[in-house]
Short mmCIF file of C-alpha atoms in Angstrom, two decimals:
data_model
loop_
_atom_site.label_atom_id
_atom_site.label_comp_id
_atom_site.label_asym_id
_atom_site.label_seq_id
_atom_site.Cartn_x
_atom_site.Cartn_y
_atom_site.Cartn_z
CA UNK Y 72 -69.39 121.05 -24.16
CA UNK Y 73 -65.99 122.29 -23.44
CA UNK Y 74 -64.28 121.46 -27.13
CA UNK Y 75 -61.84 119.37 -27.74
CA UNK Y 76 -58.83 119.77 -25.28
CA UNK Y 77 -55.24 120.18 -25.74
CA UNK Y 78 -52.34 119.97 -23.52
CA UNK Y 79 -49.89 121.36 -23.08
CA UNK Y 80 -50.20 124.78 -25.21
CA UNK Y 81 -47.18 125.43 -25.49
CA UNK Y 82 -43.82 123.23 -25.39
CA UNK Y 83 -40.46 124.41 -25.45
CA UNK Y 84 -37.43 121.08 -25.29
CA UNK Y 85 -34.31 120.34 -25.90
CA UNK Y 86 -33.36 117.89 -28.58
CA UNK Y 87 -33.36 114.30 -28.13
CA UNK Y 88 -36.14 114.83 -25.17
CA UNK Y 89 -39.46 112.94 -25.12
CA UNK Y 90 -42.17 115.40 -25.62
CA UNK Y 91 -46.16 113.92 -24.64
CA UNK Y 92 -49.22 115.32 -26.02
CA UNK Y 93 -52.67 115.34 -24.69
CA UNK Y 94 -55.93 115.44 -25.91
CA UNK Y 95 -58.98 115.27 -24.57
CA UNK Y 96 -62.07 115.13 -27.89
CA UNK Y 97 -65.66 115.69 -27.64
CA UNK Y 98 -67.61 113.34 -25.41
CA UNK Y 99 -69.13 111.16 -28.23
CA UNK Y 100 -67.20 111.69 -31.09
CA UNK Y 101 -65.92 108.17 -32.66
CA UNK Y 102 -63.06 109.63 -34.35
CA UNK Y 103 -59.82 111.01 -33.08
CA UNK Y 104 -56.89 112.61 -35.50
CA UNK Y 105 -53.47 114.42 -34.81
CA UNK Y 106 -52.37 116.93 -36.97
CA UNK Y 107 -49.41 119.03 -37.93
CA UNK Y 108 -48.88 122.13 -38.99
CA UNK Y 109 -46.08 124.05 -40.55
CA UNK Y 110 -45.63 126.64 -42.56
CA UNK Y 111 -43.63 124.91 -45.43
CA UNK Y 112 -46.40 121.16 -45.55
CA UNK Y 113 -49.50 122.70 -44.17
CA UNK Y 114 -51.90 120.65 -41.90
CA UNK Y 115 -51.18 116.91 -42.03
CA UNK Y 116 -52.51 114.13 -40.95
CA UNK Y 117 -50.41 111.80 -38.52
CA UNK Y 118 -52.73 109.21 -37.83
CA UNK Y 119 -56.53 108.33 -36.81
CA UNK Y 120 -58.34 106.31 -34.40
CA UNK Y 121 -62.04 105.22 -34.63
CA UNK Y 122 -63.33 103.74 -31.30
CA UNK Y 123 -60.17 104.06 -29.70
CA UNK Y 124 -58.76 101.62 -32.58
CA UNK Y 125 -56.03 102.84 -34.65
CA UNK Y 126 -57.26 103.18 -38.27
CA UNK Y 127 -54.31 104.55 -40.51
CA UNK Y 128 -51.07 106.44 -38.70
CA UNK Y 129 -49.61 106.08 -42.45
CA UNK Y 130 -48.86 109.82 -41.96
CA UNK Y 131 -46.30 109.37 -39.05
CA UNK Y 132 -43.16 110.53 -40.17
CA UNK Y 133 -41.08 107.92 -38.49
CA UNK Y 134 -40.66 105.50 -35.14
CA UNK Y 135 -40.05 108.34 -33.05
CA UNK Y 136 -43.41 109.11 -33.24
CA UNK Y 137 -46.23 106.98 -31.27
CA UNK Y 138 -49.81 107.62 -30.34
CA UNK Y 139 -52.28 106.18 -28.17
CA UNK Y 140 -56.10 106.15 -26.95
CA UNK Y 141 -56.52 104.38 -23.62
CA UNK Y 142 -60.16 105.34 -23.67
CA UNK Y 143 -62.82 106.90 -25.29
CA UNK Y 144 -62.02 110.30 -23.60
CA UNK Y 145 -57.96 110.50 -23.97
CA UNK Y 146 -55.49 110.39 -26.44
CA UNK Y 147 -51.69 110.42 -26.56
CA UNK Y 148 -49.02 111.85 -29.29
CA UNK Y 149 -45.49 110.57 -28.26
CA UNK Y 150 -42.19 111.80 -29.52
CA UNK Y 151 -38.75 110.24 -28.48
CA UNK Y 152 -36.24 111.79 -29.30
CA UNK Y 153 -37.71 115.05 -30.17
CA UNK Y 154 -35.68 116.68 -33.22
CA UNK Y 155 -35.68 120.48 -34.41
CA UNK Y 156 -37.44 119.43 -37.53
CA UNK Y 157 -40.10 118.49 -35.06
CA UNK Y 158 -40.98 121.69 -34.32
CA UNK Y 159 -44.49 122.59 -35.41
CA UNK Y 160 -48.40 123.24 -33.80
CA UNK Y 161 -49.75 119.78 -33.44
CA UNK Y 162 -53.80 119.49 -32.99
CA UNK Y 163 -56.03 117.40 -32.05
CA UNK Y 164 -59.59 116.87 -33.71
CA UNK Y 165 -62.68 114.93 -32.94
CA UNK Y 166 -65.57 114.09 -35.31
CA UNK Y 167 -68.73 111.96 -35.15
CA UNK Y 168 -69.29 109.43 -37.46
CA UNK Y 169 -69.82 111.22 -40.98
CA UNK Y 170 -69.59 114.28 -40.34
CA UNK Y 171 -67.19 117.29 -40.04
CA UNK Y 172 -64.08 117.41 -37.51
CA UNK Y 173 -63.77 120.17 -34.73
CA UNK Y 174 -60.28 121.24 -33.70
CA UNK Y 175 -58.87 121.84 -30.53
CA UNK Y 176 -56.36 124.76 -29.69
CA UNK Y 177 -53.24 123.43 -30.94
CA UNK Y 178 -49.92 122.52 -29.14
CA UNK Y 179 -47.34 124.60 -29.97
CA UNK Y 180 -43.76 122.32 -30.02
CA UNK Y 181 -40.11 123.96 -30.18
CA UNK Y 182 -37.45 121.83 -29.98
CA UNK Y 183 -34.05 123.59 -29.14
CA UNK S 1232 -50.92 114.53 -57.61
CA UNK S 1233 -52.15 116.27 -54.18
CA UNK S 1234 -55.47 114.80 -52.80
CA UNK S 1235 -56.75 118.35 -52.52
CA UNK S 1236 -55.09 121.42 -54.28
CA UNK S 1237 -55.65 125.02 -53.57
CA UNK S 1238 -54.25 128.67 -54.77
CA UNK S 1239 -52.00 129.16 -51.63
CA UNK S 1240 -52.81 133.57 -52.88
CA UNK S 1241 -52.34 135.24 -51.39
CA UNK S 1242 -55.71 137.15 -52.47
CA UNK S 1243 -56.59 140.56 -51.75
CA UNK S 1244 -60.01 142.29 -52.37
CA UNK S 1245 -61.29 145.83 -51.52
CA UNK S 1246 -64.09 145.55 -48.20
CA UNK S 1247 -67.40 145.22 -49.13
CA UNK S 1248 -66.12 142.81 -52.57
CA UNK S 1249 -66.85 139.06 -53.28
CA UNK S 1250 -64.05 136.73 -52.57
CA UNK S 1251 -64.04 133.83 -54.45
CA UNK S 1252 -61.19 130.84 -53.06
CA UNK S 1253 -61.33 127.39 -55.08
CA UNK S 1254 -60.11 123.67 -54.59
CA UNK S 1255 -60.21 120.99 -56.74
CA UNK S 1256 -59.72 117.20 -55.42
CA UNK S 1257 -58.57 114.19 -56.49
CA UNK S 1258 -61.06 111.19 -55.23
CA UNK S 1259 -64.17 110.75 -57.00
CA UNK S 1260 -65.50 109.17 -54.59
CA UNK S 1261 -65.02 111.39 -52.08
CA UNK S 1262 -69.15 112.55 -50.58
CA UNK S 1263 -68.41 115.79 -47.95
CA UNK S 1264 -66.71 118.82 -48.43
CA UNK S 1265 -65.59 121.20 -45.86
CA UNK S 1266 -64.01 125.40 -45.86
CA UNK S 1267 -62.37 126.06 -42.72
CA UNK S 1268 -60.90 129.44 -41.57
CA UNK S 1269 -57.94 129.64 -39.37
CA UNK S 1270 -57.26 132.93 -38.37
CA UNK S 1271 -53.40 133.14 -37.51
CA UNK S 1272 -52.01 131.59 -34.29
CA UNK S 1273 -55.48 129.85 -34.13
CA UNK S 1274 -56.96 126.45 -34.82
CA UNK S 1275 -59.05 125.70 -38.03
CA UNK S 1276 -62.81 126.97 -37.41
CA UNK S 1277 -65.81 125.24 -39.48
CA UNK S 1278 -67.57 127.93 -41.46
CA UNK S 1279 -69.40 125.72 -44.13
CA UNK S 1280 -70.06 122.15 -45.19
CA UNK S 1281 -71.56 120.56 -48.82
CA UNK S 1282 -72.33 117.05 -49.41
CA UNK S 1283 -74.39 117.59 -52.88
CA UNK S 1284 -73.81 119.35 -56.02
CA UNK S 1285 -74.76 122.94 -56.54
CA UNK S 1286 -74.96 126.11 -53.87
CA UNK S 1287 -75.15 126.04 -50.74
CA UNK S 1288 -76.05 129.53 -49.00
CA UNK S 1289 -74.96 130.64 -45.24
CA UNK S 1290 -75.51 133.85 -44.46
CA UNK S 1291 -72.46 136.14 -47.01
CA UNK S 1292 -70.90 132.30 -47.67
CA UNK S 1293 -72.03 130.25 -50.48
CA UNK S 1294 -70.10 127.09 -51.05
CA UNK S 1295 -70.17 126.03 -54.41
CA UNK S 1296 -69.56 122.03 -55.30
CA UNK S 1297 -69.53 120.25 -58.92
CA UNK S 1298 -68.47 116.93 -58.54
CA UNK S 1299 -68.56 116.01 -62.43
CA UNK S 1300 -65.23 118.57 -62.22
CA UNK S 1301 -64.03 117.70 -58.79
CA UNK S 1302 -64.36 121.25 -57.90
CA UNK S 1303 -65.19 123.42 -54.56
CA UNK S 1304 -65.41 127.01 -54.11
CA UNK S 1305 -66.31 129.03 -51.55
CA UNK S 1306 -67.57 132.53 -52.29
CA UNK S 1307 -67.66 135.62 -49.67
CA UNK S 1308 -69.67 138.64 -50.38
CA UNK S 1309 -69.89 141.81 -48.83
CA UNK S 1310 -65.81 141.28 -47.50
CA UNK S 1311 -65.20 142.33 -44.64
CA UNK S 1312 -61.52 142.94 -42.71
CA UNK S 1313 -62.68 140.25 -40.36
CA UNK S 1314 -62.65 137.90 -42.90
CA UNK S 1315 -59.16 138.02 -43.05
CA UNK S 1316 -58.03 134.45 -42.70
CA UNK S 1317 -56.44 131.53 -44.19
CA UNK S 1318 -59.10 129.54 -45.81
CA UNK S 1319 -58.96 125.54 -45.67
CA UNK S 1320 -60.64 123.36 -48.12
CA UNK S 1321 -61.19 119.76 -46.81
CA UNK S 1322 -62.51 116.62 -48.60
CA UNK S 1323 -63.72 113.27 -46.76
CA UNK S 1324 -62.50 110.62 -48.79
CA UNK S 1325 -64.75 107.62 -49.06
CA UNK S 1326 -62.30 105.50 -46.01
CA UNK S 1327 -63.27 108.78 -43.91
CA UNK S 1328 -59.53 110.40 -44.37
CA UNK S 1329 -59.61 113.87 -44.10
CA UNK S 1330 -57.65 115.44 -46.45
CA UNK S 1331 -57.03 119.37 -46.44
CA UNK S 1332 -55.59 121.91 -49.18
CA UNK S 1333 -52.23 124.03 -48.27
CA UNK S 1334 -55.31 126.87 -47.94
CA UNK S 1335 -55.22 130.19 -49.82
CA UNK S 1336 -54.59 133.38 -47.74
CA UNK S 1337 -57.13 136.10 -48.03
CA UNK S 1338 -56.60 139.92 -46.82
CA UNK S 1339 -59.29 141.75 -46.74
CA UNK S 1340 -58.37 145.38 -47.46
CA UNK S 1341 -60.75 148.04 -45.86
#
């Protein structure tokens, strides 16, 4: 299997711009999650899907952010507008029902 | 009170030393536990899971879990530079949240 997928890697936009991020997780895995990561909060969790069902996006900072899972084999992160205090790797990470989540590469986001 | 606290370091040891990183959590109901390494610029790597108490040996890591305390460690011997890393602690809380540490930063020093 080719991991869990991440596009794009890097993402360099202007303020007020939509940014879209992709994420492809492990065939089979129930469980979807977007991350963020900065230095200052460390890795946390924006919001989780089981079976392509949104369990708990308690950890999205506001209504500029939105995510979606069409399917079992795509997922969405959707900000709009973008802000500098956006800025941040966001990742994607895919687990199977009780067990341990497996991270994909990480988008990198800077918004100007 | 943070679901999962850990000594951000950072923590140095001489190569060839044990490293010893801890984490203490907040659910008591929480079942899996989980160290992660994420080497810098790079996404968070599995290196060892625990689901009961006691020791739990992989090759130079033992992860150490007493739930009476609420307590993980994770213990490196023989250090080497590679291990150079930040180290995550994660905890599955009983709704299957994930919920990681700020990690603790460990330089291996040859």
């Amino acid at each position: 299997d080719a991991g869990v997928i991440q596009s794009p890697r890097h993402e360099v936009t202007e303020m007020g711009q939509e940014v879209t991020l992709r994420c492809k997780p492990i065939s089979g895995h129930d469980y979807l999650f977007w991350y963020r990561q900065t230095m200052m909060r460390g890795l946390e969790l924006l919001i989780y899907f089981n079976n392509n069902v949104p369990i708990d996006d308690s950890g999205m900072p506001e209504d500029r952010f939105s995510a979606k899972m069409p399917n079992a084999s795509f997922s969405t992160l959707k900000i709009q507008p973008s802000e500098p205090r956006d800025s941040a790797v966001y990742f994607c990470a895919s687990s199977p029902l009780r067990h341990t989540q497996y991270f994909g590469p990480g988008t990198r986001l800077t918004v100007l | 009170q943070k679901e999962v606290e850990q000594n951000s370091g950072p923590l140095s040891v001489p190569e060839g030393a044990i490293a010893s990183l801890n984490c203490t959590y907040s659910d008591r109901g929480s079942q899996s536990f989980f160290w992660y390494r994420q080497y810098s610029g790079k996404s968070p790597e599995l290196i060892m899971s625990i689901y009961s108490n006691g020791d739990k040996e992989d090759g130079r890591f033992t992860a150490q879990l007493n739930k009476a305390s609420q307590y993980v460690s994770l213990l490196i011997r023989d250090s080497q530079p590679s291990d150079s890393a930040t180290y995550l602690c994660a905890v599955r809380a009983p709704g299957n949240q994930f919920y990681f540490g700020t990690g603790t930063s460990l330089t291996v020093i040859p």
